Amino acid sequence: MSIFHLIIFICFLLSISYLVFLTSASWCPPLAFPQQTTRQFEQRTDRFWEFQEESNSWVEVKLPFDLVSCVNDNCTKVGLIDQTSKAEEGHLANGKDVSNKTKNLKMREGDLTGLEENSYTVLPLRRRMSLTKMSDTSIWVTGESGSIYERFWNGVQWVIAPHDLQLSAGRAVSVLIVNRTIFAISEEGNLYQMKLSDWEELKPAFNQSINKEAEQSSVIQMKSGTVSYDGLRVYFCTKTGLLLELSEVEPPRWENHGRPPGADVAAIADMARIRTDVVYTISSTGDLYEYDKSSRPSWKKHLQNEETDKDGSLLPLQGCMIYGLSGDHSVSLFLLTKGGKLVERRLHQRKWKWITHGSPEDHHLTSITPFLEDELKERFFSLFLTTSTGSVFEYQIPKHLRTAQEDQISEAWQNHMHPPNAKAARGIPGLKFQLGRILFALDDGRLAELHLPGLGGQNSGPTNQFNRKKLSSKYIWSILDAPESEGWNGEYCTEERGPMNCIAGIKDEPNDSGNIRSLTRRRKGTKAQQDYLSLGTSRSRLVKASEEYRFPDNWINTSFRLSLVQAGVSFFIITEAGLIFEYLYTESVWLWLRHDHSTPMRGALGNYNGSVFFVDVYGTLLIRERSNNELAWINCTAMRKGRQVIGGPPWDGMSGKLKVTAEDALFFVSKSGRLLQFSVALRKFKWKDCRSPPETKLACIIDQEVFRENIVFVVGINGRLYQYNKVTELWHEHHQSQHLVLSRLPGTAMRPSFFSLTGSLFMLSEDGGLVEYHWNAWNGWNWVEHGTPSKDVTLVAPPSPCIKGNQLFLIGSDGNIYLRYMDQLIWRWKNCGFPQNGDGDTRDQTEMGANDRMQEVCMDNDPTANLDINLENPNDQNRKCDPKVAPTRPIPFSEDSVIFELRDGRLAEIQKARDSKWVWQRIIGTPTSSCKGSYLTALAS
């Protein structure tokens, strides 16, 4: 055999051996491979994208981002993508049990459907909130809405002064005060300077020979800023990771310090007090850098040791620097890690070292309140930190520590919890503005003060003198109201003489009769905390009752049969058969215009900018609008994330009087009982699921932003009152007596003046009585039960829109309408009957009894002059006319007239005469009325 054949034979044998080896390997039992069932998802990036069908492109989402699963209009939150999730899941301290930590994390980041609040709920990041101190009497705040306002002590009380950026500037995210000069940073990254009460944009201008990057000054966008301890300079970090310095204001002098080699500047941790040219920054990867313009190189990196590296990289946010903690010449910089731990970078005897202080058990720290030395605790320094669940902790550190582990306090972490029914905002540092007084931004948009008893609160001004021996060491909470821009009840100051003056308030003064008139608007701090309840506080019996409630078949039709389009010119009516008719005044003639659609309609849910929103028998939301001189239909439910609806807002405001903004939206109630937001501004239609309170489904909307800007008031099918805040996207339940159960009908907002927040919401109770929910600056929220006009009459339809700020009509079970109005601070009833009713009781009825009744009446006008139909013998059975008022929600037709539906299908208009008396003006025949009359009809095309 040749050598060639021998080589071929050997290769053949080797190939057979290899196949046998592979075959035998495939016979290995499955237990030979380790099980992978315990593997957990680990987030390694903070950038995620969502595919948008409208633009057919991928768009980067902002974190935190809810993962929502929707099946048959039933949407539930199944997860959350957050910037800190990696640190919360991956970094464990001091060798704690992994399974327990994972269990606690799942409780904190589990199913948050309905936003039910508990001690484990991880709050969302509030990126626009900030607190800045100008002086002891002036605190500047940026709210989550992007507004800027000032809390100012005018010598009598704290007042709120608005300082919003102009609309073209967008929303503000922070305010900086440098040597009495005020700057603001917008969400787009532009810098503005206040000059003579106006904001002017300030663009950085550099010496272009220093750095080529400065040549692009026109595109530099600010991210955040920090003022030096001497109050003369301000450092900025840009969105591109540069460190800028504004060393002089007038004229502006800018310096561009660049960025660390191979890194960026994501946040300014702090600045040195002694060496004023030293700045500490944190990169986006979580590394600490030190910038010193007088040294070479200017940038130095602080390396982490193994112990601190276990807790994760540093969190890019402001830290806190303390001098003399471990010696007269020591420096301590306190920072947070992405794992929520408190760490210290200490300089002692010319040596730097890292010290890990950890965190309270099962809590994730998110911000540090800048330090002010507390003279009440001579032996300790106190740091106040907020957690991801909205609590505030105080960390006490003994002074002059010799080593890292010596002289530890038995209980270093003190939990101050949070105000009742509110949580501290996640990631927003507090503000120590005076001894024993610390301000915190709340997650719901308000403010809260953590203070020592007797030193703070809503009614306490700046304190300069106090008795240290009598002060308690226990802190208490006081909630401070925010302005209407955040959806709350804080009223702005005025230029009028009095306690609300923006500059100098005046105390109570005697009036003409010599009595002291109380002008100072001060509320008890505890009252505000009781008005708004955390979700999940309703009793289980209400949940059971809500599950058993079923809407009447004609609920939509009776609540939304009529809809005003243009005051005095046009309105819509939906018939029982689902037909759409528009009553239109054109060319000096009133006529009925029919709008055809392939499916019958159930109701008209509102209008916006001339477009009317309808709902059909299947719950489909449709828009009827004019396009290029032709009328068209738009199916909103067929849009992305569209839903079927059963109700909308009670549009009480006159068309054209509602201000139009770039964030306009309509709210609807879905078939599954959830609140839906439908954006309509600039025709950029978009659906958003606002969910519902956890213990109930929604029945109807009481008011949308008429009574309070950015607030939608709703009633659950359990008969309780709730509100949704557009700014914070949070639900609140209002305090309500257990015996008071509201009806599931729309309500009416009454706000006499838009310059004052005083007003009321009017609703019906389940037993047919009128209920008022009133607010004023003195007493806050209060329930008032008005009852019924008489013992044998109940109210059967939603209230009419508010008229002149103190009047509204209601429909009785007897077919009469009743006027509820205020006369000399007394609420009175007036029976206005129905058209052509001369026998009814038309006397006023007050809550004081028969002796206070007046003789004013609601009168019928001349029937032959103004009625569209000749009312000859209205009781004629052949005509099938019934002039009594039907239980259909009325609508305004002008500033002093209201349209009602009659039981025979016709319409009637009541109008206020010159002598302030209400008279029946006319009866309007309709195409489908059983009481036939003459009218003009046409087909819309």
PDB file of C-alpha atoms in Angstrom, residues 104-279:
ATOM      1  CA  ASN A 104     -38.524  44.001  47.989  1.00  0.00           C
ATOM      2  CA  LEU A 105     -37.681  45.398  44.566  1.00  0.00           C
ATOM      3  CA  LYS A 106     -40.585  43.577  42.978  1.00  0.00           C
ATOM      4  CA  MET A 107     -42.863  45.073  45.613  1.00  0.00           C
ATOM      5  CA  ARG A 108     -41.549  48.528  44.788  1.00  0.00           C
ATOM      6  CA  GLU A 109     -41.643  48.169  41.020  1.00  0.00           C
ATOM      7  CA  GLY A 110     -44.496  45.738  40.594  1.00  0.00           C
ATOM      8  CA  ASP A 111     -47.882  46.281  39.064  1.00  0.00           C
ATOM      9  CA  LEU A 112     -48.792  49.945  39.524  1.00  0.00           C
ATOM     10  CA  THR A 113     -52.154  49.773  37.779  1.00  0.00           C
ATOM     11  CA  GLY A 114     -54.304  52.655  38.927  1.00  0.00           C
ATOM     12  CA  LEU A 115     -51.302  54.321  40.583  1.00  0.00           C
ATOM     13  CA  GLU A 116     -52.202  52.887  43.948  1.00  0.00           C
ATOM     14  CA  GLU A 117     -49.968  54.501  46.531  1.00  0.00           C
ATOM     15  CA  ASN A 118     -48.189  52.439  49.136  1.00  0.00           C
ATOM     16  CA  SER A 119     -44.823  52.407  50.827  1.00  0.00           C
ATOM     17  CA  TYR A 120     -43.262  50.439  47.954  1.00  0.00           C
ATOM     18  CA  THR A 121     -44.411  52.559  45.014  1.00  0.00           C
ATOM     19  CA  VAL A 122     -41.451  54.027  43.108  1.00  0.00           C
ATOM     20  CA  LEU A 123     -42.364  57.588  42.174  1.00  0.00           C
ATOM     21  CA  PRO A 124     -41.713  59.065  38.714  1.00  0.00           C
ATOM     22  CA  LEU A 125     -38.956  61.613  38.182  1.00  0.00           C
ATOM     23  CA  ARG A 126     -40.056  65.258  38.274  1.00  0.00           C
ATOM     24  CA  ARG A 127     -37.555  66.925  35.958  1.00  0.00           C
ATOM     25  CA  ARG A 128     -38.875  70.501  36.120  1.00  0.00           C
ATOM     26  CA  MET A 129     -39.221  71.018  39.868  1.00  0.00           C
ATOM     27  CA  SER A 130     -36.643  73.119  41.716  1.00  0.00           C
ATOM     28  CA  LEU A 131     -36.334  75.305  44.824  1.00  0.00           C
ATOM     29  CA  THR A 132     -34.089  78.381  45.023  1.00  0.00           C
ATOM     30  CA  LYS A 133     -33.586  80.787  47.914  1.00  0.00           C
ATOM     31  CA  MET A 134     -33.123  84.489  47.272  1.00  0.00           C
ATOM     32  CA  SER A 135     -33.539  85.503  50.922  1.00  0.00           C
ATOM     33  CA  ASP A 136     -35.387  84.451  54.059  1.00  0.00           C
ATOM     34  CA  THR A 137     -38.464  86.201  52.666  1.00  0.00           C
ATOM     35  CA  SER A 138     -38.231  85.047  49.035  1.00  0.00           C
ATOM     36  CA  ILE A 139     -38.236  81.493  47.698  1.00  0.00           C
ATOM     37  CA  TRP A 140     -38.363  80.863  43.931  1.00  0.00           C
ATOM     38  CA  VAL A 141     -39.988  77.682  42.642  1.00  0.00           C
ATOM     39  CA  THR A 142     -40.269  75.995  39.272  1.00  0.00           C
ATOM     40  CA  GLY A 143     -43.234  73.645  39.076  1.00  0.00           C
ATOM     41  CA  GLU A 144     -43.722  70.471  37.095  1.00  0.00           C
ATOM     42  CA  SER A 145     -45.826  72.482  34.657  1.00  0.00           C
ATOM     43  CA  GLY A 146     -42.758  74.569  33.801  1.00  0.00           C
ATOM     44  CA  SER A 147     -44.091  77.679  35.516  1.00  0.00           C
ATOM     45  CA  ILE A 148     -42.032  79.949  37.763  1.00  0.00           C
ATOM     46  CA  TYR A 149     -43.460  81.480  40.916  1.00  0.00           C
ATOM     47  CA  GLU A 150     -42.155  83.146  44.061  1.00  0.00           C
ATOM     48  CA  ARG A 151     -43.243  82.569  47.646  1.00  0.00           C
ATOM     49  CA  PHE A 152     -42.785  85.968  49.249  1.00  0.00           C
ATOM     50  CA  TRP A 153     -43.370  87.113  52.826  1.00  0.00           C
ATOM     51  CA  ASN A 154     -45.013  90.549  52.521  1.00  0.00           C
ATOM     52  CA  GLY A 155     -44.872  91.253  56.241  1.00  0.00           C
ATOM     53  CA  VAL A 156     -48.297  89.777  56.932  1.00  0.00           C
ATOM     54  CA  GLN A 157     -48.425  86.433  55.150  1.00  0.00           C
ATOM     55  CA  TRP A 158     -46.823  84.332  52.432  1.00  0.00           C
ATOM     56  CA  VAL A 159     -48.076  85.290  48.979  1.00  0.00           C
ATOM     57  CA  ILE A 160     -47.441  83.813  45.529  1.00  0.00           C
ATOM     58  CA  ALA A 161     -46.161  85.968  42.672  1.00  0.00           C
ATOM     59  CA  PRO A 162     -46.015  84.584  39.094  1.00  0.00           C
ATOM     60  CA  HIS A 163     -42.825  84.976  37.040  1.00  0.00           C
ATOM     61  CA  ASP A 164     -43.474  82.677  34.078  1.00  0.00           C
ATOM     62  CA  LEU A 165     -41.324  82.688  30.969  1.00  0.00           C
ATOM     63  CA  GLN A 166     -42.961  83.966  27.810  1.00  0.00           C
ATOM     64  CA  LEU A 167     -44.871  81.340  25.828  1.00  0.00           C
ATOM     65  CA  SER A 168     -42.243  81.253  23.073  1.00  0.00           C
ATOM     66  CA  ALA A 169     -39.566  80.318  25.627  1.00  0.00           C
ATOM     67  CA  GLY A 170     -41.325  77.143  26.685  1.00  0.00           C
ATOM     68  CA  ARG A 171     -41.191  75.582  30.127  1.00  0.00           C
ATOM     69  CA  ALA A 172     -38.675  76.415  32.837  1.00  0.00           C
ATOM     70  CA  VAL A 173     -36.675  73.745  34.669  1.00  0.00           C
ATOM     71  CA  SER A 174     -34.645  75.773  37.186  1.00  0.00           C
ATOM     72  CA  VAL A 175     -33.930  79.253  38.546  1.00  0.00           C
ATOM     73  CA  LEU A 176     -30.516  80.643  39.552  1.00  0.00           C
ATOM     74  CA  ILE A 177     -29.888  83.813  41.562  1.00  0.00           C
ATOM     75  CA  VAL A 178     -26.450  85.408  41.235  1.00  0.00           C
ATOM     76  CA  ASN A 179     -25.794  88.609  43.153  1.00  0.00           C
ATOM     77  CA  ARG A 180     -29.505  89.592  43.028  1.00  0.00           C
ATOM     78  CA  THR A 181     -29.650  88.807  39.309  1.00  0.00           C
ATOM     79  CA  ILE A 182     -32.180  86.115  38.382  1.00  0.00           C
ATOM     80  CA  PHE A 183     -31.623  83.563  35.636  1.00  0.00           C
ATOM     81  CA  ALA A 184     -33.895  80.799  34.370  1.00  0.00           C
ATOM     82  CA  ILE A 185     -33.127  77.731  32.249  1.00  0.00           C
ATOM     83  CA  SER A 186     -35.807  76.508  29.859  1.00  0.00           C
ATOM     84  CA  GLU A 187     -36.525  72.917  28.963  1.00  0.00           C
ATOM     85  CA  GLU A 188     -35.001  73.522  25.527  1.00  0.00           C
ATOM     86  CA  GLY A 189     -31.734  74.566  27.207  1.00  0.00           C
ATOM     87  CA  ASN A 190     -31.956  78.321  26.667  1.00  0.00           C
ATOM     88  CA  LEU A 191     -30.799  80.752  29.367  1.00  0.00           C
ATOM     89  CA  TYR A 192     -32.931  83.768  30.297  1.00  0.00           C
ATOM     90  CA  GLN A 193     -32.183  86.774  32.490  1.00  0.00           C
ATOM     91  CA  MET A 194     -34.858  88.813  34.247  1.00  0.00           C
ATOM     92  CA  LYS A 195     -34.648  92.529  33.449  1.00  0.00           C
ATOM     93  CA  LEU A 196     -37.330  94.915  34.700  1.00  0.00           C
ATOM     94  CA  SER A 197     -39.808  92.062  35.280  1.00  0.00           C
ATOM     95  CA  ASP A 198     -39.271  90.720  31.738  1.00  0.00           C
ATOM     96  CA  TRP A 199     -37.250  87.720  30.640  1.00  0.00           C
ATOM     97  CA  GLU A 200     -34.546  88.266  28.015  1.00  0.00           C
ATOM     98  CA  GLU A 201     -32.568  85.460  26.420  1.00  0.00           C
ATOM     99  CA  LEU A 202     -28.851  85.445  27.260  1.00  0.00           C
ATOM    100  CA  LYS A 203     -26.632  83.581  24.811  1.00  0.00           C
ATOM    101  CA  PRO A 204     -23.099  82.612  25.875  1.00  0.00           C
ATOM    102  CA  ALA A 205     -20.334  84.495  24.034  1.00  0.00           C
ATOM    103  CA  PHE A 206     -16.739  83.256  24.391  1.00  0.00           C
ATOM    104  CA  ASN A 207     -13.286  84.211  23.316  1.00  0.00           C
ATOM    105  CA  GLN A 208     -13.122  82.009  20.229  1.00  0.00           C
ATOM    106  CA  SER A 209      -9.353  81.639  20.496  1.00  0.00           C
ATOM    107  CA  ILE A 210      -9.724  79.592  23.663  1.00  0.00           C
ATOM    108  CA  ASN A 211     -11.680  76.667  22.323  1.00  0.00           C
ATOM    109  CA  LYS A 212     -13.115  75.864  18.932  1.00  0.00           C
ATOM    110  CA  GLU A 213     -16.215  74.436  20.570  1.00  0.00           C
ATOM    111  CA  ALA A 214     -17.102  77.927  21.718  1.00  0.00           C
ATOM    112  CA  GLU A 215     -17.596  78.951  18.108  1.00  0.00           C
ATOM    113  CA  GLN A 216     -20.900  77.101  18.243  1.00  0.00           C
ATOM    114  CA  SER A 217     -22.191  79.346  21.047  1.00  0.00           C
ATOM    115  CA  SER A 218     -25.501  79.819  19.260  1.00  0.00           C
ATOM    116  CA  VAL A 219     -26.320  76.135  19.666  1.00  0.00           C
ATOM    117  CA  ILE A 220     -25.157  75.716  23.270  1.00  0.00           C
ATOM    118  CA  GLN A 221     -27.983  74.335  25.394  1.00  0.00           C
ATOM    119  CA  MET A 222     -27.858  74.515  29.176  1.00  0.00           C
ATOM    120  CA  LYS A 223     -28.753  71.489  31.260  1.00  0.00           C
ATOM    121  CA  SER A 224     -28.316  72.748  34.833  1.00  0.00           C
ATOM    122  CA  GLY A 225     -26.462  75.363  36.859  1.00  0.00           C
ATOM    123  CA  THR A 226     -24.954  75.908  40.310  1.00  0.00           C
ATOM    124  CA  VAL A 227     -24.131  79.167  42.056  1.00  0.00           C
ATOM    125  CA  SER A 228     -20.831  79.544  43.910  1.00  0.00           C
ATOM    126  CA  TYR A 229     -20.842  79.905  47.679  1.00  0.00           C
ATOM    127  CA  ASP A 230     -19.834  83.570  47.476  1.00  0.00           C
ATOM    128  CA  GLY A 231     -22.881  84.175  45.266  1.00  0.00           C
ATOM    129  CA  LEU A 232     -20.883  85.966  42.573  1.00  0.00           C
ATOM    130  CA  ARG A 233     -20.421  83.291  39.908  1.00  0.00           C
ATOM    131  CA  VAL A 234     -22.458  80.526  38.359  1.00  0.00           C
ATOM    132  CA  TYR A 235     -21.325  77.306  36.696  1.00  0.00           C
ATOM    133  CA  PHE A 236     -23.365  75.599  33.992  1.00  0.00           C
ATOM    134  CA  CYS A 237     -23.268  72.132  32.574  1.00  0.00           C
ATOM    135  CA  THR A 238     -24.507  71.893  28.992  1.00  0.00           C
ATOM    136  CA  LYS A 239     -26.429  69.126  27.259  1.00  0.00           C
ATOM    137  CA  THR A 240     -23.262  68.322  25.302  1.00  0.00           C
ATOM    138  CA  GLY A 241     -21.241  67.799  28.501  1.00  0.00           C
ATOM    139  CA  LEU A 242     -19.316  71.102  28.744  1.00  0.00           C
ATOM    140  CA  LEU A 243     -18.547  73.069  31.912  1.00  0.00           C
ATOM    141  CA  LEU A 244     -19.232  76.803  31.510  1.00  0.00           C
ATOM    142  CA  GLU A 245     -18.672  79.653  33.949  1.00  0.00           C
ATOM    143  CA  LEU A 246     -20.391  83.023  34.090  1.00  0.00           C
ATOM    144  CA  SER A 247     -17.957  84.998  36.239  1.00  0.00           C
ATOM    145  CA  GLU A 248     -19.498  88.440  35.710  1.00  0.00           C
ATOM    146  CA  VAL A 249     -23.060  89.443  34.955  1.00  0.00           C
ATOM    147  CA  GLU A 250     -22.848  93.061  33.797  1.00  0.00           C
ATOM    148  CA  PRO A 251     -21.393  92.849  31.251  1.00  0.00           C
ATOM    149  CA  PRO A 252     -21.542  89.046  30.905  1.00  0.00           C
ATOM    150  CA  ARG A 253     -18.181  87.317  31.018  1.00  0.00           C
ATOM    151  CA  TRP A 254     -18.175  83.684  29.941  1.00  0.00           C
ATOM    152  CA  GLU A 255     -15.502  81.020  30.270  1.00  0.00           C
ATOM    153  CA  ASN A 256     -15.586  77.605  28.646  1.00  0.00           C
ATOM    154  CA  HIS A 257     -13.757  75.031  30.764  1.00  0.00           C
ATOM    155  CA  GLY A 258     -14.423  72.177  28.363  1.00  0.00           C
ATOM    156  CA  ARG A 259     -14.837  68.633  29.625  1.00  0.00           C
ATOM    157  CA  PRO A 260     -12.703  65.928  31.257  1.00  0.00           C
ATOM    158  CA  PRO A 261     -10.502  63.958  28.834  1.00  0.00           C
ATOM    159  CA  GLY A 262     -12.565  61.086  27.449  1.00  0.00           C
ATOM    160  CA  ALA A 263     -15.604  62.021  29.556  1.00  0.00           C
ATOM    161  CA  ASP A 264     -18.285  64.681  29.944  1.00  0.00           C
ATOM    162  CA  VAL A 265     -19.935  66.827  32.605  1.00  0.00           C
ATOM    163  CA  ALA A 266     -23.376  65.430  33.427  1.00  0.00           C
ATOM    164  CA  ALA A 267     -23.828  67.272  36.738  1.00  0.00           C
ATOM    165  CA  ILE A 268     -22.016  69.692  39.028  1.00  0.00           C
ATOM    166  CA  ALA A 269     -21.601  67.957  42.376  1.00  0.00           C
ATOM    167  CA  ASP A 270     -20.392  70.965  44.370  1.00  0.00           C
ATOM    168  CA  MET A 271     -17.824  73.731  44.589  1.00  0.00           C
ATOM    169  CA  ALA A 272     -15.133  74.358  47.158  1.00  0.00           C
ATOM    170  CA  ARG A 273     -15.708  77.176  49.628  1.00  0.00           C
ATOM    171  CA  ILE A 274     -12.063  77.883  50.441  1.00  0.00           C
ATOM    172  CA  ARG A 275     -10.508  77.308  47.023  1.00  0.00           C
ATOM    173  CA  THR A 276     -13.193  78.987  44.973  1.00  0.00           C
ATOM    174  CA  ASP A 277     -11.735  77.878  41.623  1.00  0.00           C
ATOM    175  CA  VAL A 278     -12.254  74.167  42.353  1.00  0.00           C
ATOM    176  CA  VAL A 279     -15.375  72.509  40.929  1.00  0.00           C
TER     177      VAL A 279
END
